PDB file of C-alpha atoms and ligand atoms in Angstrom:
ATOM      1  CA  MET A   1     -35.003   3.988  -3.128  1.00 42.00           C
ATOM      2  CA  ALA A   2     -33.347   1.784  -5.666  1.00 42.00           C
ATOM      3  CA  SER A   3     -34.088  -1.928  -5.098  1.00 45.00           C
ATOM      4  CA  ALA A   4     -31.278  -4.269  -4.599  1.00 45.00           C
ATOM      5  CA  SER A   5     -31.907  -5.824  -8.069  1.00 45.00           C
ATOM      6  CA  ALA A   6     -31.687  -2.486  -9.751  1.00 45.00           C
ATOM      7  CA  ARG A   7     -28.138  -1.945  -8.426  1.00 52.00           C
ATOM      8  CA  SER A   8     -25.857  -2.956 -11.159  1.00 56.00           C
ATOM      9  CA  LYS A   9     -23.661  -5.849 -10.191  1.00 54.00           C
ATOM     10  CA  PRO A  10     -19.829  -5.364 -10.878  1.00 54.00           C
ATOM     11  CA  VAL A  11     -18.912  -7.750 -13.611  1.00 89.00           C
ATOM     12  CA  TYR A  12     -16.575 -10.678 -12.570  1.00 96.00           C
ATOM     13  CA  ARG A  13     -15.131 -13.156 -14.994  1.00 98.00           C
ATOM     14  CA  GLY A  14     -12.657 -15.649 -13.569  1.00 98.00           C
ATOM     15  CA  ARG A  15     -11.123 -18.775 -14.960  1.00 98.00           C
ATOM     16  CA  PHE A  16      -9.399 -21.931 -14.169  1.00 98.00           C
ATOM     17  CA  ALA A  17      -6.919 -22.744 -16.844  1.00 98.00           C
ATOM     18  CA  PRO A  18      -5.294 -26.227 -16.332  1.00 97.00           C
ATOM     19  CA  SER A  19      -2.733 -27.658 -18.574  1.00 96.00           C
ATOM     20  CA  PRO A  20      -3.932 -31.122 -19.409  1.00 97.00           C
ATOM     21  CA  SER A  21      -0.702 -32.914 -18.928  1.00 94.00           C
ATOM     22  CA  GLY A  22      -2.197 -35.184 -16.359  1.00 93.00           C
ATOM     23  CA  PRO A  23      -5.165 -35.346 -13.704  1.00 93.00           C
ATOM     24  CA  LEU A  24      -5.522 -32.552 -11.285  1.00 93.00           C
ATOM     25  CA  HIS A  25      -3.463 -33.163  -8.206  1.00 88.00           C
ATOM     26  CA  ASN A  26      -3.687 -31.654  -4.585  1.00 84.00           C
ATOM     27  CA  GLY A  27      -1.458 -28.682  -5.762  1.00 85.00           C
ATOM     28  CA  SER A  28      -3.577 -27.784  -8.773  1.00 92.00           C
ATOM     29  CA  LEU A  29      -6.695 -28.121  -6.757  1.00 95.00           C
ATOM     30  CA  ILE A  30      -5.701 -25.252  -4.567  1.00 96.00           C
ATOM     31  CA  ALA A  31      -5.822 -22.976  -7.730  1.00 97.00           C
ATOM     32  CA  ALA A  32      -9.149 -24.471  -8.829  1.00 98.00           C
ATOM     33  CA  MET A  33     -10.704 -23.989  -5.469  1.00 98.00           C
ATOM     34  CA  ALA A  34      -9.406 -20.445  -4.872  1.00 98.00           C
ATOM     35  CA  SER A  35     -10.434 -19.398  -8.408  1.00 98.00           C
ATOM     36  CA  PHE A  36     -13.766 -21.004  -8.138  1.00 98.00           C
ATOM     37  CA  LEU A  37     -14.612 -19.494  -4.639  1.00 98.00           C
ATOM     38  CA  ASP A  38     -13.503 -16.044  -5.584  1.00 98.00           C
ATOM     39  CA  ALA A  39     -15.707 -16.082  -8.486  1.00 97.00           C
ATOM     40  CA  ARG A  40     -18.619 -17.385  -6.666  1.00 97.00           C
ATOM     41  CA  ALA A  41     -18.073 -15.154  -3.770  1.00 95.00           C
ATOM     42  CA  GLN A  42     -18.504 -12.191  -6.087  1.00 94.00           C
ATOM     43  CA  GLN A  43     -21.454 -13.769  -8.001  1.00 94.00           C
ATOM     44  CA  GLY A  44     -19.109 -13.962 -11.051  1.00 96.00           C
ATOM     45  CA  GLN A  45     -18.700 -16.354 -13.755  1.00 97.00           C
ATOM     46  CA  TRP A  46     -16.071 -19.157 -13.505  1.00 98.00           C
ATOM     47  CA  LEU A  47     -14.801 -20.290 -17.009  1.00 98.00           C
ATOM     48  CA  LEU A  48     -12.830 -23.424 -17.599  1.00 98.00           C
ATOM     49  CA  ARG A  49      -9.924 -23.108 -20.196  1.00 98.00           C
ATOM     50  CA  ILE A  50      -7.946 -26.146 -21.194  1.00 98.00           C
ATOM     51  CA  GLU A  51      -4.393 -25.107 -21.898  1.00 98.00           C
ATOM     52  CA  ASP A  52      -3.496 -27.774 -24.275  1.00 98.00           C
ATOM     53  CA  ILE A  53      -1.096 -25.488 -26.430  1.00 96.00           C
ATOM     54  CA  ASP A  54       2.072 -27.217 -25.419  1.00 96.00           C
ATOM     55  CA  THR A  55       1.152 -30.485 -27.398  1.00 95.00           C
ATOM     56  CA  PRO A  56       4.160 -32.677 -26.468  1.00 95.00           C
ATOM     57  CA  ARG A  57       3.150 -32.257 -22.792  1.00 95.00           C
ATOM     58  CA  VAL A  58      -0.450 -32.995 -23.252  1.00 97.00           C
ATOM     59  CA  ALA A  59      -1.772 -36.401 -21.958  1.00 96.00           C
ATOM     60  CA  PRO A  60      -4.432 -37.813 -23.963  1.00 97.00           C
ATOM     61  CA  GLY A  61      -7.780 -37.827 -22.033  1.00 97.00           C
ATOM     62  CA  ALA A  62      -6.381 -35.716 -19.162  1.00 97.00           C
ATOM     63  CA  ASP A  63      -8.934 -32.850 -20.155  1.00 98.00           C
ATOM     64  CA  LYS A  64     -11.760 -35.145 -19.580  1.00 98.00           C
ATOM     65  CA  THR A  65     -10.455 -36.478 -16.317  1.00 97.00           C
ATOM     66  CA  ILE A  66      -9.846 -32.828 -15.103  1.00 97.00           C
ATOM     67  CA  MET A  67     -13.467 -32.106 -15.890  1.00 98.00           C
ATOM     68  CA  HIS A  68     -14.742 -35.115 -14.250  1.00 98.00           C
ATOM     69  CA  GLN A  69     -12.677 -34.423 -11.194  1.00 97.00           C
ATOM     70  CA  LEU A  70     -13.922 -30.753 -10.915  1.00 98.00           C
ATOM     71  CA  ARG A  71     -17.560 -31.946 -11.281  1.00 97.00           C
ATOM     72  CA  VAL A  72     -17.198 -34.752  -8.626  1.00 97.00           C
ATOM     73  CA  LEU A  73     -15.802 -32.072  -6.267  1.00 97.00           C
ATOM     74  CA  GLY A  74     -18.665 -29.773  -6.837  1.00 98.00           C
ATOM     75  CA  MET A  75     -16.953 -27.134  -8.926  1.00 98.00           C
ATOM     76  CA  GLN A  76     -19.139 -26.760 -12.039  1.00 98.00           C
ATOM     77  CA  TRP A  77     -17.742 -24.068 -14.487  1.00 98.00           C
ATOM     78  CA  ASP A  78     -19.945 -21.684 -16.599  1.00 98.00           C
ATOM     79  CA  GLY A  79     -20.497 -22.130 -20.384  1.00 97.00           C
ATOM     80  CA  GLU A  80     -18.574 -24.379 -22.591  1.00 98.00           C
ATOM     81  CA  PRO A  81     -14.935 -25.048 -21.789  1.00 98.00           C
ATOM     82  CA  VAL A  82     -12.427 -23.579 -24.289  1.00 98.00           C
ATOM     83  CA  TRP A  83      -9.454 -25.532 -25.621  1.00 98.00           C
ATOM     84  CA  GLN A  84      -6.373 -23.508 -26.737  1.00 98.00           C
ATOM     85  CA  SER A  85      -5.556 -26.002 -29.402  1.00 97.00           C
ATOM     86  CA  GLN A  86      -8.640 -24.840 -31.309  1.00 97.00           C
ATOM     87  CA  ARG A  87      -7.666 -21.230 -31.216  1.00 97.00           C
ATOM     88  CA  LEU A  88      -4.604 -21.049 -33.290  1.00 97.00           C
ATOM     89  CA  ASP A  89      -5.980 -18.481 -35.614  1.00 98.00           C
ATOM     90  CA  VAL A  90      -6.770 -16.059 -32.755  1.00 98.00           C
ATOM     91  CA  TYR A  91      -3.109 -16.270 -31.579  1.00 98.00           C
ATOM     92  CA  GLN A  92      -1.962 -15.702 -35.110  1.00 98.00           C
ATOM     93  CA  ALA A  93      -4.010 -12.646 -35.467  1.00 98.00           C
ATOM     94  CA  ALA A  94      -2.594 -11.211 -32.292  1.00 98.00           C
ATOM     95  CA  PHE A  95       0.895 -12.103 -33.462  1.00 98.00           C
ATOM     96  CA  ASP A  96       0.185 -10.411 -37.003  1.00 98.00           C
ATOM     97  CA  THR A  97      -0.787  -7.174 -35.016  1.00 97.00           C
ATOM     98  CA  LEU A  98       2.386  -7.191 -33.144  1.00 98.00           C
ATOM     99  CA  LEU A  99       4.435  -7.912 -36.214  1.00 98.00           C
ATOM    100  CA  ALA A 100       2.869  -5.275 -38.233  1.00 97.00           C
ATOM    101  CA  ARG A 101       4.018  -2.899 -35.468  1.00 97.00           C
ATOM    102  CA  ASP A 102       7.428  -4.455 -35.340  1.00 97.00           C
ATOM    103  CA  GLU A 103       6.823  -5.277 -31.723  1.00 98.00           C
ATOM    104  CA  VAL A 104       8.061  -8.836 -32.381  1.00 98.00           C
ATOM    105  CA  TYR A 105      11.030 -10.002 -34.199  1.00 98.00           C
ATOM    106  CA  GLY A 106      12.577 -13.411 -35.314  1.00 98.00           C
ATOM    107  CA  CYS A 107      15.435 -14.757 -33.261  1.00 98.00           C
ATOM    108  CA  ALA A 108      18.082 -17.198 -34.646  1.00 98.00           C
ATOM    109  CA  CYS A 109      19.566 -17.996 -31.235  1.00 97.00           C
ATOM    110  CA  THR A 110      19.953 -21.687 -30.185  1.00 95.00           C
ATOM    111  CA  ARG A 111      19.895 -22.617 -26.643  1.00 93.00           C
ATOM    112  CA  GLN A 112      23.658 -23.218 -26.644  1.00 94.00           C
ATOM    113  CA  GLU A 113      24.199 -19.583 -27.942  1.00 95.00           C
ATOM    114  CA  LEU A 114      22.369 -18.025 -24.977  1.00 95.00           C
ATOM    115  CA  PRO A 115      23.611 -17.439 -21.530  1.00 94.00           C
ATOM    116  CA  SER A 116      22.396 -20.036 -18.930  1.00 93.00           C
ATOM    117  CA  GLU A 117      21.053 -17.390 -16.765  1.00 94.00           C
ATOM    118  CA  GLY A 118      19.857 -13.734 -17.005  1.00 94.00           C
ATOM    119  CA  PRO A 119      17.981 -11.709 -19.457  1.00 97.00           C
ATOM    120  CA  TYR A 120      17.993 -12.276 -23.288  1.00 97.00           C
ATOM    121  CA  PRO A 121      21.149 -10.409 -24.402  1.00 96.00           C
ATOM    122  CA  GLY A 122      19.260  -8.849 -27.428  1.00 96.00           C
ATOM    123  CA  THR A 123      21.545 -10.591 -30.088  1.00 96.00           C
ATOM    124  CA  CYS A 124      18.699 -10.616 -32.850  1.00 98.00           C
ATOM    125  CA  ARG A 125      17.019  -7.426 -31.531  1.00 97.00           C
ATOM    126  CA  HIS A 126      18.353  -5.317 -34.329  1.00 96.00           C
ATOM    127  CA  GLY A 127      18.346  -8.024 -37.252  1.00 96.00           C
ATOM    128  CA  LEU A 128      19.386 -11.467 -37.641  1.00 96.00           C
ATOM    129  CA  PRO A 129      23.138 -12.266 -37.901  1.00 93.00           C
ATOM    130  CA  PRO A 130      24.103 -12.696 -41.582  1.00 94.00           C
ATOM    131  CA  GLY A 131      23.076 -15.960 -43.130  1.00 95.00           C
ATOM    132  CA  ARG A 132      20.819 -16.989 -40.231  1.00 96.00           C
ATOM    133  CA  GLN A 133      17.192 -17.846 -40.156  1.00 96.00           C
ATOM    134  CA  PRO A 134      14.606 -17.008 -37.467  1.00 97.00           C
ATOM    135  CA  ARG A 135      13.778 -19.825 -35.212  1.00 97.00           C
ATOM    136  CA  ALA A 136      11.736 -18.378 -32.525  1.00 98.00           C
ATOM    137  CA  TRP A 137       9.811 -14.910 -32.216  1.00 98.00           C
ATOM    138  CA  ARG A 138      10.471 -12.636 -29.366  1.00 98.00           C
ATOM    139  CA  PHE A 139       8.467  -9.754 -28.065  1.00 98.00           C
ATOM    140  CA  ARG A 140      10.280  -6.585 -27.849  1.00 98.00           C
ATOM    141  CA  VAL A 141      10.175  -5.456 -24.157  1.00 98.00           C
ATOM    142  CA  PRO A 142      10.072  -1.755 -23.591  1.00 98.00           C
ATOM    143  CA  GLN A 143      12.300  -0.147 -20.884  1.00 97.00           C
ATOM    144  CA  GLY A 144      10.517   0.564 -17.636  1.00 97.00           C
ATOM    145  CA  VAL A 145       9.426  -0.833 -14.311  1.00 98.00           C
ATOM    146  CA  GLU A 146       6.019  -2.780 -14.274  1.00 98.00           C
ATOM    147  CA  ARG A 147       4.079  -2.193 -10.976  1.00 98.00           C
ATOM    148  CA  PHE A 148       1.039  -3.969  -9.876  1.00 98.00           C
ATOM    149  CA  HIS A 149      -0.932  -5.215  -6.804  1.00 98.00           C
ATOM    150  CA  ASP A 150      -1.366  -8.729  -6.027  1.00 98.00           C
ATOM    151  CA  ARG A 151      -4.383  -9.527  -3.808  1.00 97.00           C
ATOM    152  CA  TRP A 152      -2.364 -12.235  -1.875  1.00 96.00           C
ATOM    153  CA  HIS A 153       1.179 -10.902  -2.033  1.00 97.00           C
ATOM    154  CA  GLY A 154       0.654  -7.054  -2.023  1.00 97.00           C
ATOM    155  CA  PRO A 155       2.585  -4.598  -4.059  1.00 98.00           C
ATOM    156  CA  GLN A 156       4.922  -6.070  -6.799  1.00 98.00           C
ATOM    157  CA  GLN A 157       7.271  -4.569  -9.323  1.00 98.00           C
ATOM    158  CA  GLN A 158       9.503  -6.016 -11.907  1.00 98.00           C
ATOM    159  CA  ASP A 159      11.740  -4.497 -14.542  1.00 98.00           C
ATOM    160  CA  VAL A 160      10.976  -6.876 -17.279  1.00 98.00           C
ATOM    161  CA  ALA A 161      13.555  -5.593 -19.817  1.00 98.00           C
ATOM    162  CA  ALA A 162      16.396  -5.982 -17.247  1.00 97.00           C
ATOM    163  CA  GLU A 163      15.279  -9.286 -15.720  1.00 97.00           C
ATOM    164  CA  THR A 164      13.993 -11.391 -18.610  1.00 97.00           C
ATOM    165  CA  GLY A 165      14.559  -9.198 -21.706  1.00 98.00           C
ATOM    166  CA  ASP A 166      12.736  -9.870 -24.891  1.00 98.00           C
ATOM    167  CA  PHE A 167      10.641 -12.897 -24.237  1.00 98.00           C
ATOM    168  CA  ILE A 168       9.587 -15.682 -26.582  1.00 98.00           C
ATOM    169  CA  ILE A 169       6.021 -15.544 -27.842  1.00 98.00           C
ATOM    170  CA  LYS A 170       6.432 -18.175 -30.593  1.00 98.00           C
ATOM    171  CA  ARG A 171       8.849 -21.115 -29.966  1.00 98.00           C
ATOM    172  CA  ALA A 172      11.435 -22.605 -32.276  1.00 97.00           C
ATOM    173  CA  ASP A 173       9.136 -25.778 -32.493  1.00 96.00           C
ATOM    174  CA  GLY A 174       6.490 -23.690 -33.873  1.00 97.00           C
ATOM    175  CA  LEU A 175       4.190 -23.621 -30.917  1.00 98.00           C
ATOM    176  CA  TRP A 176       2.869 -20.503 -29.306  1.00 98.00           C
ATOM    177  CA  ALA A 177       4.373 -19.718 -26.029  1.00 98.00           C
ATOM    178  CA  TYR A 178       2.400 -19.752 -22.756  1.00 98.00           C
ATOM    179  CA  GLN A 179       2.978 -15.963 -22.140  1.00 98.00           C
ATOM    180  CA  MET A 180       1.404 -15.255 -25.460  1.00 98.00           C
ATOM    181  CA  VAL A 181      -1.648 -17.488 -25.410  1.00 98.00           C
ATOM    182  CA  VAL A 182      -2.538 -16.612 -21.888  1.00 98.00           C
ATOM    183  CA  VAL A 183      -2.623 -12.926 -22.504  1.00 98.00           C
ATOM    184  CA  VAL A 184      -4.566 -13.230 -25.651  1.00 98.00           C
ATOM    185  CA  ASP A 185      -7.168 -15.609 -24.192  1.00 98.00           C
ATOM    186  CA  ASP A 186      -7.723 -13.613 -20.889  1.00 98.00           C
ATOM    187  CA  GLY A 187      -8.430 -10.598 -23.178  1.00 97.00           C
ATOM    188  CA  GLU A 188     -10.593 -12.356 -25.575  1.00 97.00           C
ATOM    189  CA  GLN A 189     -12.505 -14.023 -22.942  1.00 96.00           C
ATOM    190  CA  GLY A 190     -13.040 -10.747 -20.809  1.00 96.00           C
ATOM    191  CA  ILE A 191     -11.456 -12.183 -17.787  1.00 98.00           C
ATOM    192  CA  THR A 192     -11.468  -9.566 -15.065  1.00 97.00           C
ATOM    193  CA  HIS A 193      -9.957 -11.670 -12.349  1.00 98.00           C
ATOM    194  CA  ILE A 194      -6.941 -14.217 -12.198  1.00 98.00           C
ATOM    195  CA  VAL A 195      -6.535 -16.474  -9.357  1.00 98.00           C
ATOM    196  CA  ARG A 196      -3.756 -19.018 -10.019  1.00 98.00           C
ATOM    197  CA  GLY A 197      -0.657 -20.514  -8.354  1.00 96.00           C
ATOM    198  CA  ALA A 198       2.177 -18.518  -6.959  1.00 95.00           C
ATOM    199  CA  ASP A 199       4.730 -20.034  -9.486  1.00 94.00           C
ATOM    200  CA  LEU A 200       3.118 -17.627 -12.163  1.00 97.00           C
ATOM    201  CA  LEU A 201       3.462 -14.477  -9.957  1.00 98.00           C
ATOM    202  CA  ASP A 202       6.792 -13.948 -11.814  1.00 97.00           C
ATOM    203  CA  SER A 203       5.017 -14.219 -15.286  1.00 98.00           C
ATOM    204  CA  THR A 204       2.565 -11.543 -14.401  1.00 98.00           C
ATOM    205  CA  ALA A 205       4.581  -8.411 -15.211  1.00 98.00           C
ATOM    206  CA  ARG A 206       5.522  -9.904 -18.618  1.00 98.00           C
ATOM    207  CA  GLN A 207       2.078 -10.714 -19.381  1.00 98.00           C
ATOM    208  CA  ARG A 208       0.947  -7.185 -18.309  1.00 98.00           C
ATOM    209  CA  VAL A 209       3.405  -5.601 -20.724  1.00 98.00           C
ATOM    210  CA  LEU A 210       2.287  -7.821 -23.563  1.00 98.00           C
ATOM    211  CA  ALA A 211      -1.332  -7.248 -22.810  1.00 98.00           C
ATOM    212  CA  ARG A 212      -0.940  -3.407 -23.007  1.00 98.00           C
ATOM    213  CA  HIS A 213       0.657  -3.685 -26.322  1.00 97.00           C
ATOM    214  CA  LEU A 214      -2.274  -5.962 -27.596  1.00 98.00           C
ATOM    215  CA  GLY A 215      -4.769  -3.280 -26.118  1.00 97.00           C
ATOM    216  CA  ILE A 216      -6.002  -5.747 -23.513  1.00 97.00           C
ATOM    217  CA  ASP A 217      -6.973  -4.655 -19.954  1.00 96.00           C
ATOM    218  CA  TYR A 218      -4.989  -6.877 -17.735  1.00 97.00           C
ATOM    219  CA  PRO A 219      -7.060  -8.673 -14.952  1.00 98.00           C
ATOM    220  CA  SER A 220      -6.457  -8.167 -11.156  1.00 97.00           C
ATOM    221  CA  VAL A 221      -4.423 -10.997  -9.974  1.00 98.00           C
ATOM    222  CA  MET A 222      -4.117 -13.150  -6.776  1.00 98.00           C
ATOM    223  CA  HIS A 223      -1.533 -15.832  -6.589  1.00 97.00           C
ATOM    224  CA  VAL A 224      -2.299 -18.535  -4.078  1.00 97.00           C
ATOM    225  CA  PRO A 225       0.192 -20.764  -2.373  1.00 92.00           C
ATOM    226  CA  LEU A 226       1.619 -23.803  -3.994  1.00 87.00           C
ATOM    227  CA  LEU A 227       1.920 -27.260  -2.342  1.00 79.00           C
ATOM    228  CA  CYS A 228       5.373 -28.532  -1.790  1.00 69.00           C
ATOM    229  CA  ASP A 229       6.709 -31.920  -1.437  1.00 67.00           C
ATOM    230  CA  ALA A 230       8.906 -32.986   1.696  1.00 63.00           C
ATOM    231  CA  THR A 231      11.939 -31.685  -0.172  1.00 67.00           C
ATOM    232  CA  GLY A 232      10.463 -28.194  -0.780  1.00 65.00           C
ATOM    233  CA  ARG A 233       9.694 -28.840  -4.515  1.00 68.00           C
ATOM    234  CA  LYS A 234       6.294 -27.534  -5.910  1.00 67.00           C
ATOM    235  CA  LEU A 235       3.953 -30.517  -6.384  1.00 64.00           C
ATOM    236  CA  SER A 236       3.601 -30.901 -10.056  1.00 67.00           C
ATOM    237  CA  LYS A 237       2.679 -33.494 -12.618  1.00 59.00           C
ATOM    238  CA  GLN A 238       6.466 -33.352 -13.728  1.00 59.00           C
ATOM    239  CA  ASN A 239       7.620 -34.658 -10.259  1.00 60.00           C
ATOM    240  CA  HIS A 240       4.742 -37.338 -10.297  1.00 59.00           C
ATOM    241  CA  ALA A 241       2.479 -35.784  -7.563  1.00 64.00           C
ATOM    242  CA  ALA A 242      -0.292 -38.121  -6.983  1.00 66.00           C
ATOM    243  CA  ALA A 243      -3.675 -37.669  -8.463  1.00 67.00           C
ATOM    244  CA  MET A 244      -6.342 -36.395  -5.861  1.00 81.00           C
ATOM    245  CA  ASP A 245      -8.568 -38.737  -4.157  1.00 88.00           C
ATOM    246  CA  ILE A 246     -12.040 -38.015  -5.339  1.00 91.00           C
ATOM    247  CA  THR A 247     -13.446 -40.957  -3.785  1.00 93.00           C
ATOM    248  CA  ARG A 248     -13.332 -39.091  -0.516  1.00 94.00           C
ATOM    249  CA  PRO A 249     -14.121 -35.642  -1.693  1.00 95.00           C
ATOM    250  CA  LEU A 250     -14.407 -33.958   1.733  1.00 97.00           C
ATOM    251  CA  PRO A 251     -10.935 -34.703   3.091  1.00 95.00           C
ATOM    252  CA  THR A 252      -9.618 -33.731  -0.395  1.00 95.00           C
ATOM    253  CA  LEU A 253     -11.419 -30.443  -0.330  1.00 96.00           C
ATOM    254  CA  ASN A 254     -10.459 -29.758   3.286  1.00 96.00           C
ATOM    255  CA  LYS A 255      -6.767 -30.246   2.440  1.00 93.00           C
ATOM    256  CA  ALA A 256      -6.836 -27.668  -0.349  1.00 94.00           C
ATOM    257  CA  TRP A 257      -8.837 -25.432   1.836  1.00 96.00           C
ATOM    258  CA  GLN A 258      -6.223 -25.633   4.633  1.00 95.00           C
ATOM    259  CA  ALA A 259      -3.440 -24.981   2.335  1.00 94.00           C
ATOM    260  CA  LEU A 260      -5.243 -21.705   1.604  1.00 96.00           C
ATOM    261  CA  GLY A 261      -4.945 -20.744   5.187  1.00 95.00           C
ATOM    262  CA  PHE A 262      -8.292 -21.617   6.657  1.00 97.00           C
ATOM    263  CA  GLU A 263      -9.265 -24.132   9.344  1.00 97.00           C
ATOM    264  CA  ALA A 264     -10.600 -27.563   8.226  1.00 97.00           C
ATOM    265  CA  LEU A 265     -14.448 -27.562   8.073  1.00 98.00           C
ATOM    266  CA  ALA A 266     -16.241 -30.168  10.086  1.00 97.00           C
ATOM    267  CA  VAL A 267     -19.067 -30.875   7.684  1.00 98.00           C
ATOM    268  CA  ASN A 268     -20.718 -34.009   6.621  1.00 96.00           C
ATOM    269  CA  ASP A 269     -21.515 -33.127   2.882  1.00 97.00           C
ATOM    270  CA  MET A 270     -20.198 -31.210  -0.082  1.00 97.00           C
ATOM    271  CA  ALA A 271     -23.061 -28.744  -0.294  1.00 97.00           C
ATOM    272  CA  SER A 272     -22.192 -27.571   3.333  1.00 98.00           C
ATOM    273  CA  PHE A 273     -18.586 -27.503   2.657  1.00 98.00           C
ATOM    274  CA  TRP A 274     -19.008 -25.153  -0.238  1.00 98.00           C
ATOM    275  CA  GLN A 275     -21.541 -23.050   1.541  1.00 97.00           C
ATOM    276  CA  ILE A 276     -19.328 -22.401   4.534  1.00 97.00           C
ATOM    277  CA  ALA A 277     -16.270 -21.978   2.450  1.00 98.00           C
ATOM    278  CA  LEU A 278     -17.875 -19.444   0.408  1.00 97.00           C
ATOM    279  CA  GLU A 279     -18.876 -17.428   3.326  1.00 96.00           C
ATOM    280  CA  ARG A 280     -15.408 -17.654   4.875  1.00 96.00           C
ATOM    281  CA  TRP A 281     -13.803 -16.774   1.647  1.00 97.00           C
ATOM    282  CA  ALA A 282     -16.018 -13.820   1.121  1.00 96.00           C
ATOM    283  CA  ALA A 283     -15.412 -12.512   4.676  1.00 96.00           C
ATOM    284  CA  ARG A 284     -11.820 -12.527   4.003  1.00 96.00           C
ATOM    285  CA  TYR A 285     -11.487 -11.561   0.431  1.00 94.00           C
ATOM    286  CA  GLY A 286     -14.726  -9.568  -0.216  1.00 85.00           C
ATOM    287  CA  SER A 287     -17.994 -10.233  -1.798  1.00 71.00           C
ATOM    288  CA  THR A 288     -20.589  -8.022  -3.205  1.00 47.00           C
ATOM    289  CA  GLY A 289     -23.238  -9.648  -0.991  1.00 61.00           C
ATOM    290  CA  GLY A 290     -25.542 -10.953  -3.992  1.00 53.00           C
TER     291      GLY A 290
HETATM  292  N1  LIG B   1      -1.903 -23.557 -17.509  1.00 97.07           N
HETATM  293  C1  LIG B   1      -1.267 -23.138 -16.372  1.00 97.07           C
HETATM  294  C2  LIG B   1      -0.881 -24.231 -15.383  1.00 97.07           C
HETATM  295  O1  LIG B   1      -1.622 -25.102 -15.425  1.00 97.07           O
HETATM  296  C3  LIG B   1      -2.017 -21.960 -15.753  1.00 97.07           C
HETATM  297  C4  LIG B   1      -2.033 -20.675 -16.405  1.00 97.07           C
HETATM  298  C5  LIG B   1      -2.691 -19.635 -15.868  1.00 97.07           C
HETATM  299  O2  LIG B   1      -3.521 -19.807 -14.871  1.00 97.07           O
HETATM  300  O3  LIG B   1      -2.373 -18.430 -16.248  1.00 97.07           O
HETATM  301  O4  LIG B   1      -0.053 -23.977 -14.676  1.00 97.07           O
END
């Protein structure tokens, strides 16, 4: 009879990928907590990736603050964190692959020239208008409906060509677009499971299509609830969500835990919080049992 240790454990590599535009707030903590619990419940790795690619939005020192907040709350990541700003050559290589296959094209359209809503109309898809220079670069989205399963929201489908059309992977300001870098990094880091905020559910179909064209196996996804303010807007750094209170870790953790649909845990210390949370998470979302 095979011993427990001889059984091969399924590989799980999850990640938390905050944009360091400010400290974590109660909304971003939900994604951190859910991704952490899911990874630990499956004896997986939990990586930290600092998404500092959108340099105009980066707040100096926010990466260090986020790491401090995670540690104080008992969420220690595995290995060294990765900073996207240090990986520009990796994104360039992926771009070159797509360009060599004519799967990206230069786009001259300014914001004023584009419709305010709806998909990119494809103006530059078959070549730039005479006398125009490329500003941004777009991915040539193939026809077809993208279907996938979200572990929180169930079956999903999106016709990317019809709904967003060819999307930008390199911006007019020369920066790599989020959709591009997230796909390349999840692929390069061997991520198997994405657990993140529900605002990114709508990006998933685009990311899956792009991943396929880069030969990347797209991870399984779970999009967890967002915290909204009294007016129903997503709590975010842009609308000045207050930073988390890490001087009182337990109430802060319990708030995020309740937002994930669980009952507050009546515990006196963080170790007990995480132990019970892990058991409850595993009971609801699955565990390999160690
Ligand atoms: N950096 C993104 C954010 O902070 C998250 C990206 C992701 O998890 O795919 O909203």
